[in-house]
């Protein structure tokens, strides 16, 4: 794998180091050596939590849809075909996995309020390809506004792990594994971006470097409009790789959930960030209670909020990895403004049961934009899909 001719080739080992979750530091050793994940769609369930009161009137039909074996984009396309409207008039808040059972809201702009005689359930059933694919409309109502990306605040997960092998050095029994789960429920986990952000074998990072340094993606110059989604994905992947390595360094230094001098803090449950002139007991108490979290950068220009020891750590991590240096330079050339993301991920309403010693059923809620695999990485060393 290579990027620009003016740079050294990128080795598979360099990409793996940045994109394999087993390479990222965790606060405690995982109590489970290996487990199987997503062996069937019912092993991974996600319910979108959307706190909006629908008005019952307007030109947007909102549908709560339960689906399995298909991703969000496919269902959105089918909704557009069913209602005979442009794809841009179908709205949804977040992307949900194909290999899962999920519930999420969609909105359809139908100005005249005239619906097809055939229900959506009946329409899409004719287009399903396998027994694992299913769609069901659970609720529907009219509203005055389109559903936009990022509207929902959280996702509720129900995850089943099977063929579990405990790590005897950490947890010889399920009761000892329970201790780690209890710690996660209280302390949260490092807020890593999941491996899926980087594509197969980390190819998004390779493509991002090619785009930054050569102006091409997979050997072709990207179309300014048609490739917007791909370009956005590559920018996000580059930022995620840098963010994860900074968080990993803070985990190794045991300050991912503690304050460093010069830190930028995030108010829990919001996008609000702030700095303080001096670290004091009040800040420490707010950190301990989970009211605020330290942050790391989503890299770009104007990274001027962070200072002191926190800034030095961020710069040191980027300088340590040649690939990160190149990604950072590329992001700066694209003139993206630096944003901040919490280094700690609270895990709400965590509960679990052991149907037997080789299977574990987990339930928990996470804020939108975070990854269930970040929770699983604290539990399982080798997660087999």
Short mmCIF file of N, CA and C in Angstrom, two decimals, residues 203-270:
data_model
loop_
_atom_site.label_atom_id
_atom_site.label_comp_id
_atom_site.label_asym_id
_atom_site.label_seq_id
_atom_site.Cartn_x
_atom_site.Cartn_y
_atom_site.Cartn_z
N UNK A 203 -8.86 0.65 4.98
CA UNK A 203 -8.67 1.25 3.65
C UNK A 203 -9.09 2.72 3.57
N UNK A 204 -9.98 3.15 4.47
CA UNK A 204 -10.36 4.56 4.44
C UNK A 204 -9.18 5.48 4.75
N UNK A 205 -8.26 5.01 5.58
CA UNK A 205 -7.08 5.82 5.90
C UNK A 205 -6.16 5.91 4.68
N UNK A 206 -5.99 4.81 3.98
CA UNK A 206 -5.17 4.82 2.77
C UNK A 206 -5.78 5.75 1.73
N UNK A 207 -7.10 5.67 1.58
CA UNK A 207 -7.79 6.52 0.60
C UNK A 207 -7.72 7.99 1.00
N UNK A 208 -7.82 8.27 2.30
CA UNK A 208 -7.73 9.65 2.76
C UNK A 208 -6.37 10.25 2.43
N UNK A 209 -5.31 9.48 2.66
CA UNK A 209 -3.97 9.96 2.35
C UNK A 209 -3.80 10.20 0.85
N UNK A 210 -4.33 9.29 0.05
CA UNK A 210 -4.24 9.47 -1.41
C UNK A 210 -4.94 10.76 -1.82
N UNK A 211 -6.10 10.99 -1.25
CA UNK A 211 -6.88 12.20 -1.58
C UNK A 211 -6.16 13.47 -1.12
N UNK A 212 -5.64 13.44 0.12
CA UNK A 212 -4.94 14.61 0.65
C UNK A 212 -3.70 14.94 -0.17
N UNK A 213 -2.95 13.91 -0.58
CA UNK A 213 -1.61 14.13 -1.14
C UNK A 213 -1.56 14.08 -2.66
N UNK A 214 -2.52 13.40 -3.28
CA UNK A 214 -2.51 13.31 -4.74
C UNK A 214 -3.74 13.92 -5.39
N UNK A 215 -4.78 14.18 -4.59
CA UNK A 215 -6.00 14.75 -5.14
C UNK A 215 -6.90 13.74 -5.80
N UNK A 216 -6.59 12.45 -5.64
CA UNK A 216 -7.41 11.39 -6.23
C UNK A 216 -7.90 10.44 -5.15
N UNK A 217 -8.98 9.72 -5.47
CA UNK A 217 -9.49 8.65 -4.60
C UNK A 217 -9.62 7.42 -5.46
N UNK A 218 -8.88 6.37 -5.10
CA UNK A 218 -8.82 5.14 -5.92
C UNK A 218 -8.40 5.45 -7.36
N UNK A 219 -7.45 6.37 -7.47
CA UNK A 219 -6.88 6.68 -8.78
C UNK A 219 -7.66 7.66 -9.63
N UNK A 220 -8.79 8.14 -9.12
CA UNK A 220 -9.60 9.07 -9.90
C UNK A 220 -9.84 10.37 -9.13
N UNK A 221 -9.91 11.46 -9.87
CA UNK A 221 -10.22 12.74 -9.24
C UNK A 221 -11.69 12.75 -8.84
N UNK A 222 -12.00 13.01 -7.58
CA UNK A 222 -13.39 12.93 -7.13
C UNK A 222 -14.26 14.03 -7.70
N UNK A 223 -15.49 13.69 -8.02
CA UNK A 223 -16.46 14.67 -8.50
C UNK A 223 -16.84 15.59 -7.35
N UNK A 224 -16.85 16.92 -7.56
CA UNK A 224 -17.10 17.86 -6.46
C UNK A 224 -18.41 17.60 -5.72
N UNK A 225 -19.47 17.21 -6.45
CA UNK A 225 -20.77 17.01 -5.82
C UNK A 225 -21.10 15.55 -5.56
N UNK A 226 -20.87 14.69 -6.55
CA UNK A 226 -21.28 13.30 -6.45
C UNK A 226 -20.50 12.53 -5.39
N UNK A 227 -19.29 13.00 -5.07
CA UNK A 227 -18.47 12.27 -4.10
C UNK A 227 -18.44 12.94 -2.73
N UNK A 228 -19.40 13.81 -2.46
CA UNK A 228 -19.41 14.52 -1.17
C UNK A 228 -19.48 13.58 0.01
N UNK A 229 -20.35 12.56 -0.09
CA UNK A 229 -20.49 11.63 1.03
C UNK A 229 -19.19 10.86 1.27
N UNK A 230 -18.52 10.45 0.19
CA UNK A 230 -17.26 9.73 0.32
C UNK A 230 -16.19 10.63 0.91
N UNK A 231 -16.12 11.87 0.44
CA UNK A 231 -15.12 12.79 0.99
C UNK A 231 -15.37 13.05 2.47
N UNK A 232 -16.63 13.20 2.84
CA UNK A 232 -16.98 13.40 4.24
C UNK A 232 -16.55 12.20 5.08
N UNK A 233 -16.75 10.99 4.55
CA UNK A 233 -16.34 9.78 5.25
C UNK A 233 -14.83 9.74 5.46
N UNK A 234 -14.07 10.11 4.43
CA UNK A 234 -12.61 10.07 4.54
C UNK A 234 -12.10 11.11 5.52
N UNK A 235 -12.70 12.29 5.53
CA UNK A 235 -12.32 13.31 6.51
C UNK A 235 -12.60 12.80 7.93
N UNK A 236 -13.77 12.19 8.11
CA UNK A 236 -14.14 11.66 9.41
C UNK A 236 -13.20 10.54 9.84
N UNK A 237 -12.83 9.68 8.90
CA UNK A 237 -11.92 8.57 9.22
C UNK A 237 -10.55 9.10 9.66
N UNK A 238 -10.06 10.11 8.95
CA UNK A 238 -8.76 10.69 9.31
C UNK A 238 -8.80 11.30 10.70
N UNK A 239 -9.86 12.04 10.98
CA UNK A 239 -10.00 12.65 12.31
C UNK A 239 -10.12 11.58 13.39
N UNK A 240 -10.86 10.52 13.09
CA UNK A 240 -11.09 9.46 14.07
C UNK A 240 -9.79 8.75 14.43
N UNK A 241 -8.92 8.53 13.44
CA UNK A 241 -7.65 7.85 13.70
C UNK A 241 -6.78 8.67 14.65
N UNK A 242 -6.74 9.97 14.44
CA UNK A 242 -5.95 10.84 15.33
C UNK A 242 -6.58 10.87 16.72
N UNK A 243 -7.88 11.04 16.78
CA UNK A 243 -8.59 11.09 18.07
C UNK A 243 -8.33 9.82 18.88
N UNK A 244 -8.48 8.67 18.24
CA UNK A 244 -8.33 7.40 18.97
C UNK A 244 -6.94 7.25 19.56
N UNK A 245 -5.91 7.66 18.83
CA UNK A 245 -4.55 7.51 19.34
C UNK A 245 -4.29 8.45 20.52
N UNK A 246 -4.89 9.62 20.48
CA UNK A 246 -4.75 10.54 21.62
C UNK A 246 -5.46 9.98 22.84
N UNK A 247 -6.66 9.43 22.64
CA UNK A 247 -7.38 8.81 23.75
C UNK A 247 -6.59 7.62 24.30
N UNK A 248 -6.03 6.80 23.40
CA UNK A 248 -5.25 5.64 23.84
C UNK A 248 -4.06 6.08 24.69
N UNK A 249 -3.40 7.16 24.29
CA UNK A 249 -2.28 7.69 25.08
C UNK A 249 -2.75 8.14 26.46
N UNK A 250 -3.92 8.76 26.52
CA UNK A 250 -4.43 9.22 27.81
C UNK A 250 -4.84 8.03 28.69
N UNK A 251 -5.34 6.95 28.07
CA UNK A 251 -5.64 5.75 28.85
C UNK A 251 -4.37 5.17 29.44
N UNK A 252 -3.32 5.10 28.63
CA UNK A 252 -2.03 4.59 29.11
C UNK A 252 -1.49 5.43 30.26
N UNK A 253 -1.74 6.73 30.22
CA UNK A 253 -1.27 7.63 31.28
C UNK A 253 -2.27 7.77 32.43
N UNK A 254 -3.40 7.05 32.32
CA UNK A 254 -4.45 7.07 33.34
C UNK A 254 -5.03 8.46 33.55
N UNK A 255 -5.20 9.23 32.46
CA UNK A 255 -5.85 10.53 32.59
C UNK A 255 -6.96 10.72 31.54
N UNK A 256 -7.47 9.61 30.99
CA UNK A 256 -8.56 9.72 30.02
C UNK A 256 -9.85 10.21 30.67
N UNK A 257 -9.98 9.99 31.97
CA UNK A 257 -11.16 10.44 32.71
C UNK A 257 -10.80 11.43 33.82
N UNK A 258 -9.59 11.97 33.72
CA UNK A 258 -9.10 12.93 34.71
C UNK A 258 -8.62 14.20 34.00
N UNK A 259 -8.45 15.25 34.77
CA UNK A 259 -8.09 16.54 34.18
C UNK A 259 -6.58 16.68 34.01
N UNK A 260 -6.21 17.21 32.84
CA UNK A 260 -4.84 17.66 32.60
C UNK A 260 -4.85 19.17 32.54
N UNK A 261 -3.74 19.77 32.93
CA UNK A 261 -3.62 21.23 32.85
C UNK A 261 -3.78 21.66 31.39
N UNK A 262 -4.68 22.62 31.15
CA UNK A 262 -4.93 23.10 29.79
C UNK A 262 -6.03 22.36 29.06
N UNK A 263 -6.70 21.41 29.73
CA UNK A 263 -7.76 20.61 29.10
C UNK A 263 -8.94 21.47 28.65
N UNK A 264 -9.63 20.97 27.64
CA UNK A 264 -10.94 21.48 27.24
C UNK A 264 -11.96 20.44 27.71
N UNK A 265 -13.00 20.90 28.41
CA UNK A 265 -13.98 19.98 28.98
C UNK A 265 -15.30 20.02 28.22
N UNK A 266 -15.97 18.87 28.22
CA UNK A 266 -17.28 18.73 27.59
C UNK A 266 -18.33 18.54 28.66
N UNK A 267 -19.44 19.28 28.53
CA UNK A 267 -20.55 19.11 29.44
C UNK A 267 -21.34 17.89 29.03
N UNK A 268 -21.50 16.94 29.93
CA UNK A 268 -22.14 15.66 29.61
C UNK A 268 -23.50 15.85 28.94
N UNK A 269 -23.73 15.09 27.87
CA UNK A 269 -25.01 15.12 27.19
C UNK A 269 -25.21 16.30 26.27
N UNK A 270 -24.16 17.05 26.00
CA UNK A 270 -24.28 18.22 25.13
C UNK A 270 -23.03 18.35 24.27
#
